[in-house]
JSON list of C-alpha atoms and ligand atoms in Angstrom, two decimals:
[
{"chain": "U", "resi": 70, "resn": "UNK", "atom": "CA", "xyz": [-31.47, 75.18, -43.31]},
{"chain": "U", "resi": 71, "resn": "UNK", "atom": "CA", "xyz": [-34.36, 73.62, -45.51]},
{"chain": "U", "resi": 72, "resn": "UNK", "atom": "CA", "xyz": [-31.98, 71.59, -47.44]},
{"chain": "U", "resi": 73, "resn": "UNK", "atom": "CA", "xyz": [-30.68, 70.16, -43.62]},
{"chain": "U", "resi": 74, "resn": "UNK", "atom": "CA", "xyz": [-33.88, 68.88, -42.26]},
{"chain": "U", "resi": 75, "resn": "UNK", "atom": "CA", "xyz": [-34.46, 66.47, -45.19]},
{"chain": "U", "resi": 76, "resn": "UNK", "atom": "CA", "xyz": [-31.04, 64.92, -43.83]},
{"chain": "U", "resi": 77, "resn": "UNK", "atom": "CA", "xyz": [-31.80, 65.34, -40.25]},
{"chain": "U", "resi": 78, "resn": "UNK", "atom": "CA", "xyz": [-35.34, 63.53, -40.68]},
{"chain": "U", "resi": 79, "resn": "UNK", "atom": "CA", "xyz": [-33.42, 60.77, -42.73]},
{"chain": "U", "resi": 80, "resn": "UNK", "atom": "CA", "xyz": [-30.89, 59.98, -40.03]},
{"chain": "U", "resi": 81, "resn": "UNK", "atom": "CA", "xyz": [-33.63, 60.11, -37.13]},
{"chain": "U", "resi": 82, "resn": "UNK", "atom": "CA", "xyz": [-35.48, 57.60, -39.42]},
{"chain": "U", "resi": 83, "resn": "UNK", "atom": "CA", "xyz": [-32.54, 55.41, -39.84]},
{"chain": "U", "resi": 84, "resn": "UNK", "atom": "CA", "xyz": [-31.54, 55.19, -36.02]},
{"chain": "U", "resi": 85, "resn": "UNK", "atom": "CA", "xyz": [-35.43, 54.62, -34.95]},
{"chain": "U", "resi": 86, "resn": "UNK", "atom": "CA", "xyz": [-35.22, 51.68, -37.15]},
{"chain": "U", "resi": 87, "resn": "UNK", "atom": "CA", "xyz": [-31.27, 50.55, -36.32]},
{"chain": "U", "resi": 88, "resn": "UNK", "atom": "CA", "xyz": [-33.04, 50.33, -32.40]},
{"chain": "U", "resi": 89, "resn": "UNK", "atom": "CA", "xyz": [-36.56, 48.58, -33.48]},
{"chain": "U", "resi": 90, "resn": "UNK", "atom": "CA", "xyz": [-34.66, 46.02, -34.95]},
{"chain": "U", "resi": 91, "resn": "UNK", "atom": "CA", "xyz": [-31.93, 45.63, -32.23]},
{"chain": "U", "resi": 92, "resn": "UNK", "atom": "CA", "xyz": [-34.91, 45.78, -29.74]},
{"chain": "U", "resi": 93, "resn": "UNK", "atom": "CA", "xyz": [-36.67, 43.39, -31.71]},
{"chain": "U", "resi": 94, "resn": "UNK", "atom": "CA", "xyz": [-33.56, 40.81, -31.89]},
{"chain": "U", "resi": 95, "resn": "UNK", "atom": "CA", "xyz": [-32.69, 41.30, -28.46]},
{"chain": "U", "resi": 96, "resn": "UNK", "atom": "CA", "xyz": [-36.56, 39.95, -27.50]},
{"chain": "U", "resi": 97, "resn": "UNK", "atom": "CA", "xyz": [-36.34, 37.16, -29.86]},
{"chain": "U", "resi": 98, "resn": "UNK", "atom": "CA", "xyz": [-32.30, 36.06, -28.46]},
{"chain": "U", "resi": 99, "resn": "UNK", "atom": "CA", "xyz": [-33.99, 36.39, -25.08]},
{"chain": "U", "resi": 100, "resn": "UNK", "atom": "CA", "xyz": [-37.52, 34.30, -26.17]},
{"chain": "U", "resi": 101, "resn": "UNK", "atom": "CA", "xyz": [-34.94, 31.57, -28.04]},
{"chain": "U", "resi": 102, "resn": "UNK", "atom": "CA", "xyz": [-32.50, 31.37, -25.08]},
{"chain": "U", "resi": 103, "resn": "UNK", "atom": "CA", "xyz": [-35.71, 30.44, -22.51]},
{"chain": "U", "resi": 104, "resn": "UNK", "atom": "CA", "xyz": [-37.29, 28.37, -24.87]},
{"chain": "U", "resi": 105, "resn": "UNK", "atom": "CA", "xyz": [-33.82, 26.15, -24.70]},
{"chain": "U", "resi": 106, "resn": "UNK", "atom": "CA", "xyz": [-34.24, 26.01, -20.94]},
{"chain": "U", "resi": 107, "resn": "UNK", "atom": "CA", "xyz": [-37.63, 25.30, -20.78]},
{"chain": "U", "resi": 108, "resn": "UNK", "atom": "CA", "xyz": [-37.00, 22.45, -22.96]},
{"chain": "U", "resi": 109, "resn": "UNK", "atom": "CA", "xyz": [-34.26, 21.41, -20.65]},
{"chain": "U", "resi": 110, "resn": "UNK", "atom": "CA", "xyz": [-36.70, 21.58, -17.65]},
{"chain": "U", "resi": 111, "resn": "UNK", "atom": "CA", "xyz": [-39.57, 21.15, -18.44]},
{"chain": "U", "resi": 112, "resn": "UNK", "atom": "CA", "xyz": [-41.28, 21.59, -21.95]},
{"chain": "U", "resi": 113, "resn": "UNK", "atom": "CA", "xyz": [-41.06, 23.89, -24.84]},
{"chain": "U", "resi": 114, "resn": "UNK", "atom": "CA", "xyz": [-44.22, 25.96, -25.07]},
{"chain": "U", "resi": 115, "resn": "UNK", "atom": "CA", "xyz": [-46.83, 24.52, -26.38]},
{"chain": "U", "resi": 116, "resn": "UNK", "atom": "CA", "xyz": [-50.60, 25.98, -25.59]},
{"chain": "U", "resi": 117, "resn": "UNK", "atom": "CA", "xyz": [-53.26, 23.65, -24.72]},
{"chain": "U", "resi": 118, "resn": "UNK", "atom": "CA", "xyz": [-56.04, 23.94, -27.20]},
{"chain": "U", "resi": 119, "resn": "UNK", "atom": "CA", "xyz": [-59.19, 25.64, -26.15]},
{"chain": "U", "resi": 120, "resn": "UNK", "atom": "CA", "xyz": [-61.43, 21.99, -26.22]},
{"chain": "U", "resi": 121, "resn": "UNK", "atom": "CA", "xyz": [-58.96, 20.85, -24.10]},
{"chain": "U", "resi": 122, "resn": "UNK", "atom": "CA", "xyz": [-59.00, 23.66, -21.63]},
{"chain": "U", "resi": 123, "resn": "UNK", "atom": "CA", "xyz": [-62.70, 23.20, -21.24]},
{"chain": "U", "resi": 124, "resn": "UNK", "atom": "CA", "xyz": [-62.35, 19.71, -20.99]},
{"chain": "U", "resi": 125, "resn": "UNK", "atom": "CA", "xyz": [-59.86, 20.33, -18.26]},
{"chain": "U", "resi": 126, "resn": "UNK", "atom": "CA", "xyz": [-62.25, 22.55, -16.32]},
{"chain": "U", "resi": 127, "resn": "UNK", "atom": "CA", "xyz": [-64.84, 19.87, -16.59]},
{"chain": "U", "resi": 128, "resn": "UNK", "atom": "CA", "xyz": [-62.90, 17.34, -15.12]},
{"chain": "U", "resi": 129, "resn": "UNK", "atom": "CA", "xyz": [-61.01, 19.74, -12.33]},
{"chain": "U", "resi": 130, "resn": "UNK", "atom": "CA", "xyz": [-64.80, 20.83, -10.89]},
{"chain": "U", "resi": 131, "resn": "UNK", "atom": "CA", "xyz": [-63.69, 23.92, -9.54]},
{"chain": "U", "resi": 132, "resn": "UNK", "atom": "CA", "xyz": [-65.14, 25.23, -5.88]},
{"chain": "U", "resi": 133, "resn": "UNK", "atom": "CA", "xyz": [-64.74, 28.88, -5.58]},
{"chain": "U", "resi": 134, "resn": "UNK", "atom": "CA", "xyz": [-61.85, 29.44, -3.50]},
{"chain": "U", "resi": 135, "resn": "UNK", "atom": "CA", "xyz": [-60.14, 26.74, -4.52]},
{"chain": "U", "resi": 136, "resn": "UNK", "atom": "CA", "xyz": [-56.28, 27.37, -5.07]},
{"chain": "U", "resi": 137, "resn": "UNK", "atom": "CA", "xyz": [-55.15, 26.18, -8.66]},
{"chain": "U", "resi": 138, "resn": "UNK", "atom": "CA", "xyz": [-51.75, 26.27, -9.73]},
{"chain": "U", "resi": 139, "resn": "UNK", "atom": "CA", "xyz": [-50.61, 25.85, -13.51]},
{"chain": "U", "resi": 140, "resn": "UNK", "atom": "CA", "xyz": [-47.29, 24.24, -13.94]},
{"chain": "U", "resi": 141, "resn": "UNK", "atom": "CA", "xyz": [-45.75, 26.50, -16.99]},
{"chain": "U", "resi": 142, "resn": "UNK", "atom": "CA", "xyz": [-48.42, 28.90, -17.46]},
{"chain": "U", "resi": 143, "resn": "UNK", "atom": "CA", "xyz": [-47.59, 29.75, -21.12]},
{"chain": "U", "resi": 144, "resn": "UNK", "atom": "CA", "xyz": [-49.91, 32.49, -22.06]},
{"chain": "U", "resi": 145, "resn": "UNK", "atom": "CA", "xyz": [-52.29, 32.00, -19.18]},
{"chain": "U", "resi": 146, "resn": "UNK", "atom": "CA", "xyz": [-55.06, 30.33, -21.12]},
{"chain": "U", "resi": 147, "resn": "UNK", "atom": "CA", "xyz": [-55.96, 27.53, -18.15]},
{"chain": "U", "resi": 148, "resn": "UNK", "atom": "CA", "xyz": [-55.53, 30.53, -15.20]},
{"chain": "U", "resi": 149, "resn": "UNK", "atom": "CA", "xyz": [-57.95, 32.60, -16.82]},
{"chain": "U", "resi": 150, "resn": "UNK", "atom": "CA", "xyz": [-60.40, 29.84, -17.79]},
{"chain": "U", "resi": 151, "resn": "UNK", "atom": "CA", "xyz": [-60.45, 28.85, -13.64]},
{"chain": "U", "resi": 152, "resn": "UNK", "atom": "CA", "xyz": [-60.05, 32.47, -12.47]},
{"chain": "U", "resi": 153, "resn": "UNK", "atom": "CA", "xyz": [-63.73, 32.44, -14.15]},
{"chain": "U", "resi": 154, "resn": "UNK", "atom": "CA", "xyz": [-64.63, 29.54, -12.33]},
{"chain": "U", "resi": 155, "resn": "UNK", "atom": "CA", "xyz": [-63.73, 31.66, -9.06]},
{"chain": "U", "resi": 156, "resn": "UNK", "atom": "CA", "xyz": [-60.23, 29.61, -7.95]},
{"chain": "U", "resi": 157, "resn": "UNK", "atom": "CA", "xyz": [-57.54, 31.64, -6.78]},
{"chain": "U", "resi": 158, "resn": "UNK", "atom": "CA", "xyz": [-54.86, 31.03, -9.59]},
{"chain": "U", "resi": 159, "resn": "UNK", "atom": "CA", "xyz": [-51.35, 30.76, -9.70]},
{"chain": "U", "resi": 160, "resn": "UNK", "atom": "CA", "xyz": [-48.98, 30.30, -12.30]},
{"chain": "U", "resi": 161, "resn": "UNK", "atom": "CA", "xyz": [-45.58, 29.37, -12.70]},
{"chain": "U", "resi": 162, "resn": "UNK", "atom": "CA", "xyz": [-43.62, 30.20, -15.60]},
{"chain": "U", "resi": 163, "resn": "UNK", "atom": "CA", "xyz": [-40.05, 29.98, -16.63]},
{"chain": "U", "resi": 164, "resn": "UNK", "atom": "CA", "xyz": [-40.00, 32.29, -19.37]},
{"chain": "U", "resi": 165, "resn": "UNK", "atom": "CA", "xyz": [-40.22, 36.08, -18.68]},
{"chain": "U", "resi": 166, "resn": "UNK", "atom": "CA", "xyz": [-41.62, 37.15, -21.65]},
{"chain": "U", "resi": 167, "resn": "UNK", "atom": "CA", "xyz": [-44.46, 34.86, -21.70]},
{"chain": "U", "resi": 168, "resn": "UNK", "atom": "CA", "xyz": [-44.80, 36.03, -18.13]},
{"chain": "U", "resi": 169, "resn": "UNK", "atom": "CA", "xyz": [-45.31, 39.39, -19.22]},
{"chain": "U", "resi": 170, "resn": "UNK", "atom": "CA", "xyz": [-47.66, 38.68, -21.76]},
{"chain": "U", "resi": 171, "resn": "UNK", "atom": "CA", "xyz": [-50.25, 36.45, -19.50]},
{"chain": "U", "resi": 172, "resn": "UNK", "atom": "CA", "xyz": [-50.12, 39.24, -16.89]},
{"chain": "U", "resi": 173, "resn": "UNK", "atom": "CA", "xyz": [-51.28, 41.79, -19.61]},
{"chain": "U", "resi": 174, "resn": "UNK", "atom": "CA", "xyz": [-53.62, 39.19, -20.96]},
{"chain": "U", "resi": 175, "resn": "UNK", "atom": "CA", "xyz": [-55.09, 39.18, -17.34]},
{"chain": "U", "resi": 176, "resn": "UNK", "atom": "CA", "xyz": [-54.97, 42.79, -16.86]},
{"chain": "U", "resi": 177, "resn": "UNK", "atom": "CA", "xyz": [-57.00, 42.82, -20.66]},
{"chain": "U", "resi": 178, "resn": "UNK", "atom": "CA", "xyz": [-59.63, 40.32, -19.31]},
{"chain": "U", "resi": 179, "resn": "UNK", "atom": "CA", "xyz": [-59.84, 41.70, -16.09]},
{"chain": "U", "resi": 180, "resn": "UNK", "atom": "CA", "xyz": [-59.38, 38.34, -14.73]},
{"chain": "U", "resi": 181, "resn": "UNK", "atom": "CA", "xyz": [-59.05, 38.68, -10.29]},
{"chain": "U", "resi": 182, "resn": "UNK", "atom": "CA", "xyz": [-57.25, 36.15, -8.14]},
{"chain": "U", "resi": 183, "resn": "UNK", "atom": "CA", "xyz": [-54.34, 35.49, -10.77]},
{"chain": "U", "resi": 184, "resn": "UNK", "atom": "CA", "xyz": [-50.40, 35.84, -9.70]},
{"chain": "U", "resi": 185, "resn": "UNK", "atom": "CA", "xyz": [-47.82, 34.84, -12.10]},
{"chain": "U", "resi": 186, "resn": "UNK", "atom": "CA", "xyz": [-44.39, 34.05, -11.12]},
{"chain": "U", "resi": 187, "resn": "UNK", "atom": "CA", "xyz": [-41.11, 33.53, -13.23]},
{"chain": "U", "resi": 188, "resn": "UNK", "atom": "CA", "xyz": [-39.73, 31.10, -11.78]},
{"chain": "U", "resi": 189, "resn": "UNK", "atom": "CA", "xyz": [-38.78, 26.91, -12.00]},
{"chain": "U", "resi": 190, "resn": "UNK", "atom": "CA", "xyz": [-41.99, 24.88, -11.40]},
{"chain": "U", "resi": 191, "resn": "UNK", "atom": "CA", "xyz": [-39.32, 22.20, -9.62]},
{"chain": "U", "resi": 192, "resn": "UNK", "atom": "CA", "xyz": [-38.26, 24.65, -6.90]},
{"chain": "U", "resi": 193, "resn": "UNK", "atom": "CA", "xyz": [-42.12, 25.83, -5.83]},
{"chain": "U", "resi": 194, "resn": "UNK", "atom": "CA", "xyz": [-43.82, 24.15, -3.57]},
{"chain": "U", "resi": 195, "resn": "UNK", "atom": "CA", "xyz": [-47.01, 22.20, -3.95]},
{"chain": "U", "resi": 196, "resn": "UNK", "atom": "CA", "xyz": [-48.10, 21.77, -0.35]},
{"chain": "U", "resi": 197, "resn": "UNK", "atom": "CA", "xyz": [-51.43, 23.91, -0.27]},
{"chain": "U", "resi": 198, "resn": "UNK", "atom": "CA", "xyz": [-52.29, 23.27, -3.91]},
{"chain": "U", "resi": 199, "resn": "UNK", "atom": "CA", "xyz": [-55.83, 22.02, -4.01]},
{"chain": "U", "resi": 200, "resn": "UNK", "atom": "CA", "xyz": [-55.68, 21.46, -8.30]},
{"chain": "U", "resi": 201, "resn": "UNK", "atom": "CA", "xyz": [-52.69, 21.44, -10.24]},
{"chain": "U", "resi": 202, "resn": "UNK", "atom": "CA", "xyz": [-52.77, 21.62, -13.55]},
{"chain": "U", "resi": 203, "resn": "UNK", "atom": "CA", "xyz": [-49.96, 20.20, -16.35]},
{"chain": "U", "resi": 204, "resn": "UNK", "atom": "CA", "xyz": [-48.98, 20.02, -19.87]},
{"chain": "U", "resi": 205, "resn": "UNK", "atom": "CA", "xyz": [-45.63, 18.50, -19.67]},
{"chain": "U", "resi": 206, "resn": "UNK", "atom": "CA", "xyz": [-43.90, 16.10, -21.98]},
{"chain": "U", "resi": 207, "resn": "UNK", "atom": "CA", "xyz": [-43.81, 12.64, -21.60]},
{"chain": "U", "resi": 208, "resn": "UNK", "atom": "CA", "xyz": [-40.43, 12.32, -20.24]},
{"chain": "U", "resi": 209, "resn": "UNK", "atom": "CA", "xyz": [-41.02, 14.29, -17.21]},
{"chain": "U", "resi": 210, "resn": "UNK", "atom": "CA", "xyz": [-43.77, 12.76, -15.81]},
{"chain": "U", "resi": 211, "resn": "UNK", "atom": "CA", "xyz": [-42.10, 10.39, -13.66]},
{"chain": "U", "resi": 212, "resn": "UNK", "atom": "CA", "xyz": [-40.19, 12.92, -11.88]},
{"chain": "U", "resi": 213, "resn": "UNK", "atom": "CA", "xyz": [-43.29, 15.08, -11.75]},
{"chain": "U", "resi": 214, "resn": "UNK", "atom": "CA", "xyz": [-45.20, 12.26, -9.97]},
{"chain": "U", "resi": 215, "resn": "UNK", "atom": "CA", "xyz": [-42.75, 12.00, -7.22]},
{"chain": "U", "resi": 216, "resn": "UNK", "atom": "CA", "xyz": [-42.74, 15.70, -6.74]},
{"chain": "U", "resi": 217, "resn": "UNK", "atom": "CA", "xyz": [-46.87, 15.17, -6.29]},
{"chain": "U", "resi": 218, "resn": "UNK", "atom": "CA", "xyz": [-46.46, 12.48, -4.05]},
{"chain": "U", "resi": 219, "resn": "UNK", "atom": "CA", "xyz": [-43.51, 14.22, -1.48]},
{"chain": "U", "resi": 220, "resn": "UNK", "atom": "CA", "xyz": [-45.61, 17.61, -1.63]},
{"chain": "U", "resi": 221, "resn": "UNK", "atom": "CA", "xyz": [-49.44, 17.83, -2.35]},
{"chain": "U", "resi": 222, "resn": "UNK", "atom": "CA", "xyz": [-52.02, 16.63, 0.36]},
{"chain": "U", "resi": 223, "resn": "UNK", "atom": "CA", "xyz": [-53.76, 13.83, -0.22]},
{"chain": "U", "resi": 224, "resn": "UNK", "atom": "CA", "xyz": [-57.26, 14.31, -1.89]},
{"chain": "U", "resi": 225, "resn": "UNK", "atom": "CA", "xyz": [-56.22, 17.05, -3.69]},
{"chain": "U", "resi": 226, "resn": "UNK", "atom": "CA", "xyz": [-56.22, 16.48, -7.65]},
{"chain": "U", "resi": 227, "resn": "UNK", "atom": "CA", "xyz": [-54.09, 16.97, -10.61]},
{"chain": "U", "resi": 228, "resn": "UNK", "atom": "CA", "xyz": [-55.43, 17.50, -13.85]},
{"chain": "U", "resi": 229, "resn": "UNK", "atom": "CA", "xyz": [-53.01, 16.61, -16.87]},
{"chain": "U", "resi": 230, "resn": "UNK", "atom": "CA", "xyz": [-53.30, 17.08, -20.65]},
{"chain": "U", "resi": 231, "resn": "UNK", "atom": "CA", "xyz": [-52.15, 14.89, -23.13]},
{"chain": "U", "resi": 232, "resn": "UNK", "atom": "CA", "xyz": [-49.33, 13.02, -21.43]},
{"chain": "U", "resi": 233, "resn": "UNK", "atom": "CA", "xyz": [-50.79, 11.14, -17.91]},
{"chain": "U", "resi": 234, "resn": "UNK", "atom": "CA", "xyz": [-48.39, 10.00, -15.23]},
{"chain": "U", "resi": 235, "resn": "UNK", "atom": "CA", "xyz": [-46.92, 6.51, -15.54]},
{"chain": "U", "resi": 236, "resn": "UNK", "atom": "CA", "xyz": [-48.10, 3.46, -13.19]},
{"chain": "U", "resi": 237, "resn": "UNK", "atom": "CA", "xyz": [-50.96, 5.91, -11.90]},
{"chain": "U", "resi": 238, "resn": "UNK", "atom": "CA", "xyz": [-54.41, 5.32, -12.51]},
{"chain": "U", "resi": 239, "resn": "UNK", "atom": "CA", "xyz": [-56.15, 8.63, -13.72]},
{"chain": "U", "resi": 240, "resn": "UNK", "atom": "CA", "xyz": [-59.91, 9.11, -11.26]},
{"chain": "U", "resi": 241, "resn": "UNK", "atom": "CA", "xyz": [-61.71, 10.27, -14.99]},
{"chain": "U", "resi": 242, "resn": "UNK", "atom": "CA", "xyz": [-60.95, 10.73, -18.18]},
{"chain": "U", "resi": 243, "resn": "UNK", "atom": "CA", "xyz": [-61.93, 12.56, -20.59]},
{"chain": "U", "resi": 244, "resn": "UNK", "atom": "CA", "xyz": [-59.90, 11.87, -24.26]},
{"chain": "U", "resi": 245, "resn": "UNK", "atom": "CA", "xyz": [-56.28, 12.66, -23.43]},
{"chain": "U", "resi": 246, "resn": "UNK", "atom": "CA", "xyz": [-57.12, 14.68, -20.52]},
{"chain": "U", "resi": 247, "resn": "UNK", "atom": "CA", "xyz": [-57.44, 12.81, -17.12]},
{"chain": "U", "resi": 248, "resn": "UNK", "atom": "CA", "xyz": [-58.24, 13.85, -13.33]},
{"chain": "U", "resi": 249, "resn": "UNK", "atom": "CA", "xyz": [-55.75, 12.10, -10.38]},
{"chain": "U", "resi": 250, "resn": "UNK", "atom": "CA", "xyz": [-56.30, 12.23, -6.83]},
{"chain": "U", "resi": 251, "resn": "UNK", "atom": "CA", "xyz": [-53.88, 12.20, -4.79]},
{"chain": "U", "resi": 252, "resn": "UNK", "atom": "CA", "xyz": [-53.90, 9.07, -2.38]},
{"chain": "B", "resi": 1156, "resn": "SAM", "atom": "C1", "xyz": [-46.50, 22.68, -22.98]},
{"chain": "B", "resi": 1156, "resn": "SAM", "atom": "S1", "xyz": [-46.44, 24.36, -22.39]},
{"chain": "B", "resi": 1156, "resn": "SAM", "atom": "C2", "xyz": [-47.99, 24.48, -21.51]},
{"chain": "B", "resi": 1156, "resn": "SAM", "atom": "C3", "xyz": [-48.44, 25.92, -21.33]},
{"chain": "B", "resi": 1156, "resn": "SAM", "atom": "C4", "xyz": [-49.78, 26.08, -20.59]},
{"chain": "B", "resi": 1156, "resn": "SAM", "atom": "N1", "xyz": [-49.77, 25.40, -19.33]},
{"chain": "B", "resi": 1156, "resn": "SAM", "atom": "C5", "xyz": [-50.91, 25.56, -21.42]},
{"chain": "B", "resi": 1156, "resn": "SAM", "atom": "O1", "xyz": [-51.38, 24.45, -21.11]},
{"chain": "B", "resi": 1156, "resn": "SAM", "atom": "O2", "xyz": [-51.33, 26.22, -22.39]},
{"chain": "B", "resi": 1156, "resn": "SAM", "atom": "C6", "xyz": [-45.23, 24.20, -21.06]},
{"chain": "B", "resi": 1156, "resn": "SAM", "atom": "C7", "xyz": [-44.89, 25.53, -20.41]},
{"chain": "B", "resi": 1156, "resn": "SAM", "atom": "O3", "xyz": [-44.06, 25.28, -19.28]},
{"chain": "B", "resi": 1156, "resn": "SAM", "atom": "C8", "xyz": [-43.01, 26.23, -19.23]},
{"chain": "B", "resi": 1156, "resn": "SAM", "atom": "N2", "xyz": [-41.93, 25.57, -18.48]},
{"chain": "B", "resi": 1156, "resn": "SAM", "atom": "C9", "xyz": [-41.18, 24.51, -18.89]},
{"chain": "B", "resi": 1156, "resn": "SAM", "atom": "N3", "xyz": [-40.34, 24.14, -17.92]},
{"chain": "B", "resi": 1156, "resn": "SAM", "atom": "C10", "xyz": [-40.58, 24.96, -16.87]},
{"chain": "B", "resi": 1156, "resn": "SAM", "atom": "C11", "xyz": [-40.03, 25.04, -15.57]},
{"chain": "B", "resi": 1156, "resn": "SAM", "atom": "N4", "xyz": [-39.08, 24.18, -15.15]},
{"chain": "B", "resi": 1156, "resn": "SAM", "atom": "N5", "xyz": [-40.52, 25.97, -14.72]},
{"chain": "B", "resi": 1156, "resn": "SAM", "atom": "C12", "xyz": [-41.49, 26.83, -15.14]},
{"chain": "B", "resi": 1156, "resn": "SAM", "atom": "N6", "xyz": [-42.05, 26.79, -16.36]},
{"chain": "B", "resi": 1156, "resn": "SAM", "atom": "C13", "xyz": [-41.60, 25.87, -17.22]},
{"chain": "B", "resi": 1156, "resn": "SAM", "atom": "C14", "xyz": [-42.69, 26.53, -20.69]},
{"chain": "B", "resi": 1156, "resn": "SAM", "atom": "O4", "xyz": [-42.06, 27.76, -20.86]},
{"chain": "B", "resi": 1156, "resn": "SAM", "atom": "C15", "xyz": [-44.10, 26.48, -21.30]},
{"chain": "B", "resi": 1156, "resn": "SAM", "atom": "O5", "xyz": [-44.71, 27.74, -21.27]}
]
């Protein structure tokens, strides 16, 4: 009997690590595979840096109450910085792992007034969205801007970092990050 547990422990240690590993792969195929469509719809992900996040919130001027909506959430860095700020937050985010991870991130910070959804920013309406935030690539603007214009009421503002929308003059800016209102 002694000399069989030796062997028993070895094979439980070998199939614990046969699944960690095929777990592991299996997150990584699934991480790889929605970074490709990401990059096919939108962007790859690509956090904003904190100074830019605060520079965002300094030029979105949050009023309590206001609804913001992040266009790829990522990790949930901008929701959480204007949860603070008291807006009611949403976020829209393609891949379901990173959705996973901001929600836990929220639940960590204890961050209220924050839904995430997995889903494609282009099929969600923008109607009642008082701020939108977005870190898109270059390339996308254009079609971006037209989605603002059909959807969002006018006044309400968009907040972009890094890449601004063509022929549209930004209301503020601060560095690469820039306030629009919507006419
Ligand atoms: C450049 S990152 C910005 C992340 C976050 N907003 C930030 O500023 O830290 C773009 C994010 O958009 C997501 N994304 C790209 N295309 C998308 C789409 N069509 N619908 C939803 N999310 C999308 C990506 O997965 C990625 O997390």
């Amino acid at each position: 009997m002694s000399s069989i547990l030796p062997v028993f422990w070895s094979i439980v240690g070998h199939i614990a690590l046969a699944l960690f590993f095929i777990v592991l792969f299996l997150l990584l195929g699934v991480y790889f595979i929605y970074t490709l469509i990401a990059i096919f719809r939108g962007a790859a992900y690509v956090p904003t840096t904190h100074a830019r996040v605060a520079r965002l919130m300094d030029l979105a001027v949050i009023s309590p109450g206001e609804k913001l909506l992040d266009l790829g959430s990522g990790d949930g860095r901008i929701l959480l910085a204007a949860a603070k700020r008291g807006a009611v937050c949403i976020g829209i985010e393609i891949n379901p792992l990173l959705c996973i991870y901001s929600r836990l991130r929220m639940k960590f910070f204890g961050a209220k007034n924050v839904t995430i959804s997995q889903a494609n920013f282009w099929d969600v309406s923008l109607a009642d969205v008082d701020i939108l935030t977005v870190y898109l690539i270059p390339g996308r603007m254009g079609q971006l801007k037209e989605k603002v214009f059909a959807e969002m009421k006018s006044g309400s503002r968009v907040v972009t970092g890094v890449y601004p929308f063509p022929d549209w003059q930004p209301e503020k800016r601060e560095g690469d990050v820039c306030l629009f209102r919507v006419p």
